[in-house]
Short mmCIF file of C-alpha atoms and ligand atoms in Angstrom, two decimals:
data_model
loop_
_atom_site.label_atom_id
_atom_site.label_comp_id
_atom_site.label_asym_id
_atom_site.label_seq_id
_atom_site.Cartn_x
_atom_site.Cartn_y
_atom_site.Cartn_z
CA MET A 6 -4.40 0.15 -38.09
CA SER A 7 -3.26 3.73 -38.38
CA PHE A 8 -5.51 5.22 -35.70
CA GLU A 9 -3.67 3.04 -33.20
CA LYS A 10 -0.49 5.05 -33.53
CA ASN A 11 -2.18 7.84 -31.54
CA ILE A 12 -3.29 5.61 -28.73
CA ARG A 13 -1.69 5.71 -25.29
CA THR A 14 -0.71 2.10 -24.74
CA VAL A 15 0.52 0.69 -21.46
CA VAL A 16 0.97 -2.69 -19.76
CA PRO A 17 -1.42 -2.34 -16.83
CA TYR A 18 -0.95 -3.23 -13.17
CA THR A 19 -2.27 -6.70 -12.27
CA PRO A 20 -4.25 -6.74 -9.04
CA GLY A 21 -4.56 -9.94 -6.97
CA GLU A 22 -7.45 -12.30 -7.64
CA GLN A 23 -10.83 -11.68 -6.03
CA PRO A 24 -12.48 -15.13 -6.03
CA GLN A 25 -16.25 -14.99 -5.53
CA ARG A 26 -16.32 -18.22 -3.52
CA ARG A 27 -15.54 -18.21 0.19
CA VAL A 28 -11.86 -19.03 0.51
CA ILE A 29 -9.10 -18.25 2.98
CA LYS A 30 -8.04 -15.08 1.25
CA LEU A 31 -4.45 -14.13 2.02
CA ASN A 32 -3.53 -12.60 -1.35
CA THR A 33 -4.31 -8.87 -1.39
CA ASN A 34 -3.37 -7.60 2.08
CA GLU A 35 -6.94 -6.82 3.06
CA SER A 36 -7.99 -6.83 6.71
CA PRO A 37 -9.57 -10.06 7.97
CA TYR A 38 -11.69 -7.99 10.38
CA ALA A 39 -14.77 -5.91 9.63
CA PRO A 40 -14.42 -2.14 9.58
CA SER A 41 -15.44 -0.30 12.76
CA PRO A 42 -19.13 -0.75 13.76
CA LYS A 43 -19.37 3.05 13.40
CA VAL A 44 -18.84 2.56 9.67
CA ALA A 45 -21.82 0.17 9.48
CA GLU A 46 -23.92 2.72 11.41
CA VAL A 47 -23.09 5.51 8.97
CA LEU A 48 -23.90 3.30 5.97
CA HIS A 49 -27.23 2.15 7.43
CA SER A 50 -28.38 5.67 8.19
CA PHE A 51 -27.07 7.21 4.96
CA ASP A 52 -29.65 9.55 3.38
CA ALA A 53 -30.05 8.32 -0.22
CA ASP A 54 -31.86 11.54 -1.15
CA SER A 55 -28.65 13.48 -0.52
CA LEU A 56 -27.10 11.64 -3.48
CA ARG A 57 -28.95 14.02 -5.84
CA ARG A 58 -26.27 16.53 -4.94
CA TYR A 59 -22.62 16.47 -5.98
CA PRO A 60 -20.32 15.63 -3.09
CA GLN A 61 -18.14 18.34 -1.52
CA PRO A 62 -15.50 19.07 -4.18
CA ASP A 63 -12.90 19.87 -1.51
CA CYS A 64 -13.90 16.78 0.55
CA HIS A 65 -13.93 19.11 3.54
CA VAL A 66 -15.58 16.75 6.06
CA LEU A 67 -12.82 14.21 5.56
CA THR A 68 -9.83 16.55 5.20
CA GLU A 69 -10.96 18.30 8.40
CA ALA A 70 -11.21 15.01 10.30
CA LEU A 71 -7.83 13.83 8.97
CA ALA A 72 -6.16 17.13 9.86
CA ALA A 73 -7.45 16.85 13.44
CA TYR A 74 -6.44 13.19 13.65
CA HIS A 75 -2.89 13.81 12.46
CA HIS A 76 -2.47 17.23 14.15
CA VAL A 77 -1.80 19.13 10.92
CA GLU A 78 -3.57 22.01 9.14
CA GLU A 79 -6.44 21.14 6.85
CA ASP A 80 -4.58 22.55 3.84
CA GLN A 81 -1.85 19.97 4.42
CA VAL A 82 -4.28 17.16 3.56
CA PHE A 83 -5.26 15.77 0.15
CA VAL A 84 -7.73 12.89 -0.24
CA GLY A 85 -8.53 10.52 -3.08
CA VAL A 86 -10.13 7.31 -4.26
CA GLY A 87 -7.71 5.01 -2.46
CA SER A 88 -4.04 5.84 -2.24
CA ASP A 89 -3.71 4.50 -5.79
CA ASP A 90 -5.66 7.55 -6.94
CA VAL A 91 -3.64 9.81 -4.67
CA LEU A 92 -0.32 8.37 -5.90
CA SER A 93 -1.43 8.58 -9.52
CA MET A 94 -2.24 12.30 -8.99
CA CYS A 95 1.15 12.73 -7.34
CA PHE A 96 2.97 11.22 -10.33
CA LEU A 97 1.01 13.48 -12.67
CA THR A 98 1.64 16.57 -10.54
CA PHE A 99 5.16 16.24 -9.18
CA PHE A 100 7.02 14.20 -11.76
CA ALA A 101 6.63 16.46 -14.79
CA GLY A 102 10.37 17.05 -15.35
CA GLU A 103 12.76 15.54 -17.87
CA LYS A 104 15.08 13.82 -15.41
CA PRO A 105 14.30 10.23 -14.42
CA ILE A 106 12.46 9.60 -11.19
CA LEU A 107 13.89 6.99 -8.80
CA PHE A 108 12.25 4.08 -7.04
CA PRO A 109 13.49 0.70 -5.76
CA ASP A 110 13.70 -2.22 -8.21
CA ILE A 111 11.60 -4.29 -5.82
CA THR A 112 8.60 -2.33 -4.60
CA TYR A 113 4.93 -1.66 -5.30
CA SER A 114 4.68 -2.52 -8.99
CA PHE A 115 2.18 0.25 -9.67
CA TYR A 116 4.98 2.89 -9.60
CA GLU A 117 6.38 1.62 -12.87
CA VAL A 118 2.90 1.54 -14.42
CA TRP A 119 2.16 5.18 -13.54
CA ALA A 120 5.57 6.21 -14.85
CA ALA A 121 4.79 4.40 -18.10
CA VAL A 122 1.28 5.75 -18.54
CA TYR A 123 2.37 9.35 -17.86
CA ARG A 124 5.57 8.96 -19.92
CA ILE A 125 7.81 9.75 -16.95
CA PRO A 126 11.40 8.53 -17.35
CA PHE A 127 12.49 6.38 -14.41
CA ILE A 128 15.39 4.43 -12.95
CA LYS A 129 14.85 1.41 -10.74
CA VAL A 130 17.42 1.52 -7.95
CA PRO A 131 18.43 -1.99 -6.79
CA LEU A 132 17.80 -2.96 -3.17
CA THR A 133 20.61 -4.89 -1.46
CA ASP A 134 20.35 -8.68 -1.56
CA GLN A 135 18.87 -8.39 1.94
CA PHE A 136 16.07 -6.27 0.40
CA GLU A 137 17.46 -3.16 2.08
CA LEU A 138 17.04 0.31 0.65
CA ARG A 139 20.30 2.28 0.92
CA PRO A 140 19.68 6.04 1.18
CA GLU A 141 23.08 6.81 -0.42
CA ASP A 142 21.89 5.12 -3.64
CA TYR A 143 19.43 8.00 -4.04
CA ARG A 144 22.22 10.59 -4.01
CA ARG A 145 22.11 11.13 -7.77
CA GLU A 146 20.42 13.38 -10.28
CA ASN A 147 16.70 12.73 -10.42
CA GLY A 148 13.31 14.24 -11.19
CA GLY A 149 11.66 12.87 -8.05
CA ILE A 150 11.72 9.93 -5.65
CA VAL A 151 9.07 7.51 -4.48
CA PHE A 152 9.31 4.50 -2.17
CA ALA A 153 7.10 2.52 0.16
CA ASN A 154 8.05 2.34 3.84
CA PRO A 155 7.53 -0.34 5.04
CA ASN A 156 8.23 -1.69 1.59
CA ALA A 157 6.05 -4.07 -0.40
CA PRO A 158 6.19 -6.94 -1.18
CA THR A 159 9.19 -7.42 1.14
CA GLY A 160 7.52 -6.15 4.33
CA LYS A 161 10.78 -4.53 5.39
CA ALA A 162 10.90 -1.09 7.03
CA MET A 163 13.66 1.50 6.78
CA SER A 164 14.62 3.70 9.74
CA LEU A 165 13.37 7.28 9.92
CA THR A 166 17.00 8.41 9.83
CA GLY A 167 17.38 6.77 6.42
CA VAL A 168 14.17 8.35 5.15
CA GLU A 169 15.27 11.77 6.37
CA GLN A 170 18.66 11.37 4.71
CA ILE A 171 16.97 10.84 1.33
CA ILE A 172 14.72 13.87 1.80
CA LYS A 173 17.58 16.06 3.02
CA GLU A 174 19.93 15.06 0.21
CA ASN A 175 17.31 15.76 -2.46
CA PRO A 176 15.97 19.25 -1.74
CA ASP A 177 15.27 19.81 -5.45
CA SER A 178 13.01 16.76 -5.76
CA VAL A 179 9.64 15.88 -4.39
CA VAL A 180 10.05 12.77 -2.23
CA ILE A 181 6.94 10.61 -1.80
CA VAL A 182 6.86 8.12 1.06
CA ASP A 183 4.07 5.57 0.57
CA GLU A 184 3.01 4.52 4.07
CA ALA A 185 0.26 2.05 3.13
CA TYR A 186 1.48 -0.35 5.84
CA VAL A 187 2.83 1.96 8.53
CA ASP A 188 -0.08 1.17 10.88
CA PHE A 189 1.45 -2.30 11.34
CA GLY A 190 5.01 -1.18 12.09
CA GLY A 191 7.94 0.96 11.05
CA GLU A 192 8.43 4.66 11.72
CA SER A 193 6.27 7.25 10.00
CA ALA A 194 7.82 10.20 8.19
CA LEU A 195 4.88 12.40 9.23
CA PRO A 196 6.86 14.30 11.91
CA LEU A 197 9.11 15.50 9.08
CA ILE A 198 6.47 17.23 6.94
CA SER A 199 6.68 20.44 8.96
CA ARG A 200 10.43 20.64 8.28
CA TYR A 201 10.68 19.53 4.64
CA ASP A 202 8.55 21.23 1.99
CA ASN A 203 9.52 18.59 -0.56
CA LEU A 204 8.10 15.64 1.43
CA LEU A 205 4.74 14.03 0.77
CA VAL A 206 3.46 11.08 2.82
CA THR A 207 0.63 8.89 1.48
CA ARG A 208 -1.67 6.72 3.55
CA THR A 209 -4.62 4.41 2.94
CA MET A 210 -7.72 3.23 4.79
CA SER A 211 -7.68 -0.01 2.76
CA LYS A 212 -5.42 -2.06 4.96
CA ALA A 213 -5.50 -1.48 8.73
CA ARG A 214 -8.88 0.30 8.58
CA ALA A 215 -10.48 -2.55 6.61
CA LEU A 216 -11.99 -0.24 3.99
CA ALA A 217 -10.45 -1.49 0.72
CA GLY A 218 -13.92 -1.65 -0.84
CA MET A 219 -14.64 1.99 -0.03
CA ARG A 220 -11.54 3.41 -1.73
CA ILE A 221 -10.16 6.04 0.66
CA GLY A 222 -6.57 7.25 0.55
CA TYR A 223 -4.81 10.49 1.45
CA ALA A 224 -1.61 12.45 1.38
CA LEU A 225 -0.08 14.78 3.96
CA GLY A 226 2.58 17.33 3.17
CA SER A 227 3.48 20.99 2.96
CA LYS A 228 0.72 23.44 2.00
CA LYS A 229 2.58 24.15 -1.20
CA LEU A 230 2.59 20.52 -2.37
CA ILE A 231 -1.07 20.05 -1.42
CA ARG A 232 -2.02 23.17 -3.40
CA TYR A 233 -0.24 21.85 -6.51
CA LEU A 234 -1.99 18.49 -6.09
CA ASN A 235 -5.38 20.15 -5.82
CA ASP A 236 -4.75 22.26 -8.92
CA VAL A 237 -4.17 19.08 -10.93
CA LYS A 238 -7.07 17.23 -9.33
CA PHE A 239 -9.48 20.05 -10.17
CA SER A 240 -8.16 19.91 -13.74
CA VAL A 241 -8.98 16.22 -14.10
CA ASN A 242 -12.09 15.47 -12.00
CA SER A 243 -13.46 17.78 -9.31
CA TYR A 244 -15.50 15.04 -7.66
CA THR A 245 -13.20 12.14 -7.01
CA MET A 246 -14.63 10.89 -3.74
CA ASN A 247 -18.30 10.06 -3.32
CA ALA A 248 -20.41 11.24 -0.38
CA PRO A 249 -20.74 7.83 1.35
CA SER A 250 -16.94 7.36 1.24
CA LEU A 251 -16.37 10.74 2.85
CA ALA A 252 -18.79 9.89 5.68
CA VAL A 253 -17.31 6.42 6.16
CA GLY A 254 -13.76 7.79 6.33
CA VAL A 255 -14.78 10.20 9.09
CA ALA A 256 -16.57 7.41 11.01
CA SER A 257 -13.49 5.19 10.88
CA LEU A 258 -11.30 7.93 12.33
CA GLU A 259 -13.79 8.36 15.19
CA ASP A 260 -13.21 4.81 16.42
CA GLU A 261 -9.59 4.83 17.49
CA ARG A 262 -10.09 2.03 20.01
CA TYR A 263 -11.41 -0.41 17.43
CA PHE A 264 -8.62 0.53 15.00
CA ARG A 265 -5.98 -0.12 17.65
CA GLU A 266 -7.53 -3.39 18.78
CA THR A 267 -7.82 -4.91 15.31
CA THR A 268 -4.35 -3.70 14.27
CA ALA A 269 -2.86 -5.21 17.45
CA LYS A 270 -4.58 -8.53 16.70
CA THR A 271 -3.09 -8.61 13.20
CA ILE A 272 0.37 -7.81 14.58
CA ALA A 273 0.11 -10.57 17.23
CA THR A 274 -0.99 -13.09 14.59
CA ARG A 275 1.84 -11.96 12.32
CA GLU A 276 4.41 -12.64 15.03
CA TRP A 277 2.88 -16.06 15.71
CA THR A 278 2.93 -16.85 11.98
CA LYS A 279 6.59 -15.84 11.73
CA GLU A 280 7.50 -18.42 14.38
CA GLN A 281 5.51 -21.17 12.68
CA LEU A 282 6.94 -20.42 9.23
CA LYS A 283 10.46 -20.49 10.67
CA LYS A 284 9.79 -23.93 12.15
CA LEU A 285 8.67 -25.10 8.73
CA GLY A 286 11.96 -23.97 7.17
CA PHE A 287 10.83 -20.70 5.59
CA PHE A 288 13.02 -17.60 5.35
CA PHE A 289 11.65 -14.08 5.14
CA PRO A 290 12.60 -10.47 5.69
CA ASP A 291 11.36 -9.40 9.14
CA SER A 292 7.94 -8.03 8.26
CA GLN A 293 6.58 -4.82 9.76
CA THR A 294 3.40 -5.09 7.67
CA ASN A 295 0.25 -7.24 7.46
CA PHE A 296 1.95 -9.78 5.21
CA ILE A 297 5.03 -12.02 5.17
CA PHE A 298 7.20 -12.46 2.07
CA ALA A 299 8.41 -16.02 2.53
CA SER A 300 10.68 -18.39 0.69
CA ARG A 301 11.68 -21.98 1.42
CA PRO A 302 14.96 -23.25 -0.03
CA GLY A 303 14.41 -26.30 -2.21
CA THR A 304 10.67 -25.73 -2.44
CA SER A 305 8.99 -24.33 -5.54
CA ALA A 306 6.99 -21.30 -4.48
CA GLU A 307 4.87 -21.65 -7.59
CA ARG A 308 3.93 -25.24 -6.78
CA LEU A 309 3.14 -24.35 -3.20
CA PHE A 310 0.99 -21.47 -4.43
CA GLU A 311 -0.95 -23.81 -6.75
CA GLN A 312 -1.37 -26.50 -4.09
CA LEU A 313 -2.63 -24.01 -1.51
CA LYS A 314 -5.07 -22.65 -4.06
CA GLN A 315 -6.46 -26.15 -4.63
CA ARG A 316 -7.13 -26.20 -0.90
CA ASP A 317 -8.94 -22.84 -1.16
CA ILE A 318 -6.11 -20.87 0.43
CA TYR A 319 -5.17 -17.93 -1.77
CA VAL A 320 -1.75 -16.30 -1.32
CA ARG A 321 0.10 -14.05 -3.78
CA TYR A 322 2.72 -15.31 -6.20
CA PHE A 323 4.69 -13.01 -8.53
CA ARG A 324 5.93 -14.60 -11.75
CA GLN A 325 9.11 -12.53 -12.13
CA PRO A 326 12.82 -12.93 -11.38
CA VAL A 327 13.78 -13.06 -7.66
CA LEU A 328 10.17 -12.60 -6.52
CA ASP A 329 9.22 -15.98 -8.01
CA GLN A 330 11.08 -17.67 -5.14
CA TYR A 331 8.62 -16.21 -2.65
CA LEU A 332 5.02 -16.25 -1.55
CA ARG A 333 3.46 -13.09 -0.19
CA ILE A 334 1.14 -14.22 2.56
CA THR A 335 -1.35 -11.74 4.01
CA ILE A 336 -2.01 -12.05 7.75
CA GLY A 337 -5.59 -13.25 8.23
CA THR A 338 -7.35 -14.11 11.48
CA GLN A 339 -5.49 -16.31 13.95
CA GLN A 340 -7.76 -19.20 12.95
CA GLU A 341 -7.07 -18.69 9.23
CA MET A 342 -3.33 -18.67 9.86
CA GLU A 343 -3.58 -21.84 11.93
CA THR A 344 -5.32 -23.50 9.00
CA LEU A 345 -2.62 -22.23 6.63
CA ILE A 346 0.17 -23.59 8.82
CA ARG A 347 -1.60 -26.95 9.16
CA GLU A 348 -2.01 -27.23 5.38
CA LEU A 349 1.60 -26.21 4.79
CA GLU A 350 2.76 -28.90 7.22
CA THR A 351 0.77 -31.55 5.36
CA LEU A 352 1.88 -30.32 1.92
CA LEU A 353 5.55 -30.14 2.82
CA LYS A 354 5.49 -33.65 4.29
CA LYS A 355 3.79 -35.15 1.27
CA ASN A 356 5.04 -33.49 -1.85
CA PHE A 357 8.28 -31.70 -1.34
C1 PLP B 18 -2.32 -1.38 -1.05
C2 PLP B 18 -1.27 -0.41 -1.43
C3 PLP B 18 -1.59 0.85 -1.96
C4 PLP B 18 -2.94 1.27 -2.43
O1 PLP B 18 -3.96 1.10 -1.63
P1 PLP B 18 -5.37 1.75 -1.94
O2 PLP B 18 -6.32 0.64 -1.72
O3 PLP B 18 -5.41 2.26 -3.35
O4 PLP B 18 -5.47 2.84 -0.96
C5 PLP B 18 -0.55 1.74 -2.18
N1 PLP B 18 0.72 1.42 -1.94
C6 PLP B 18 1.06 0.22 -1.46
C7 PLP B 18 2.49 -0.08 -1.23
C8 PLP B 18 0.07 -0.73 -1.21
O5 PLP B 18 0.41 -1.95 -0.79
#
């Protein structure tokens, strides 16, 4: 059909399954804990009448709260509908050159999708066989750089020295550091934003703040970068975030104690799970996130994935080279992980 030649076609990102039944859900890196009780309070007392009005186009209530929380100026903060929205805006804004952008060959698979949909040329830079990102591999001509630290789906973190090296060696490129998992470990690049105008750090409230359903993400960087981002945002959709999301984001930031407690619980359970998986013969990069990317020599990851699913335990399996040897297992509650380990023990005894 001839009209189809003018259509923007793209192979979309595939999100993890969201089964409607109650299962042990360890497949999309959500929090197993409820968001802060302050979030519930805000939602219960939300004034529905106020929804007649458009939300604040500059999302001031939330950018102000984030600026205070991170000790930066308000015009160093950009917010969006999850960090997916923020990152998508970043690709559209910062990667408008002709030279290819760089990102690791194994990383958040959405980067390649945004590059494709916006027609941005890209080069996937191989990680080492230990899933390490080598800063010197990014010392080449490029139109921009993006990577996740800690990385996904490997769970591995790179040192701040390595991150700084990439930023320093690429002063003519915008460098985006996706810190979706930094609450669980690794070193944040935030202290560097005051020194490097070309650095943008993205964060999300979906993981450690248990607000995946609310869609709240943000970016922190130099005033210049934030201004460029806002110019593009206001040229696409002035009202990205809805009023309840803005209020919920502020409420979450007000409950630091709860955030710390639940994050610490996830980290403790992660360390326990590492020990158990090791005993069962699994190998994995040392995770600094809320998931473990595990492989067991001689065991089909795909079969294990299917068998766990039959037992109502959902983990993530990627059907692509290298990754297909692994399962990405989100850290749930301690009890959920104990069930997982028990089921794995039984399965490995019986079938493998
Ligand atoms: C989960 C995730 C995101 C996006 O999260 P949002 O829910 O859109 O905020 C971004 N980057 C990485 C690496 C992630 O794992």
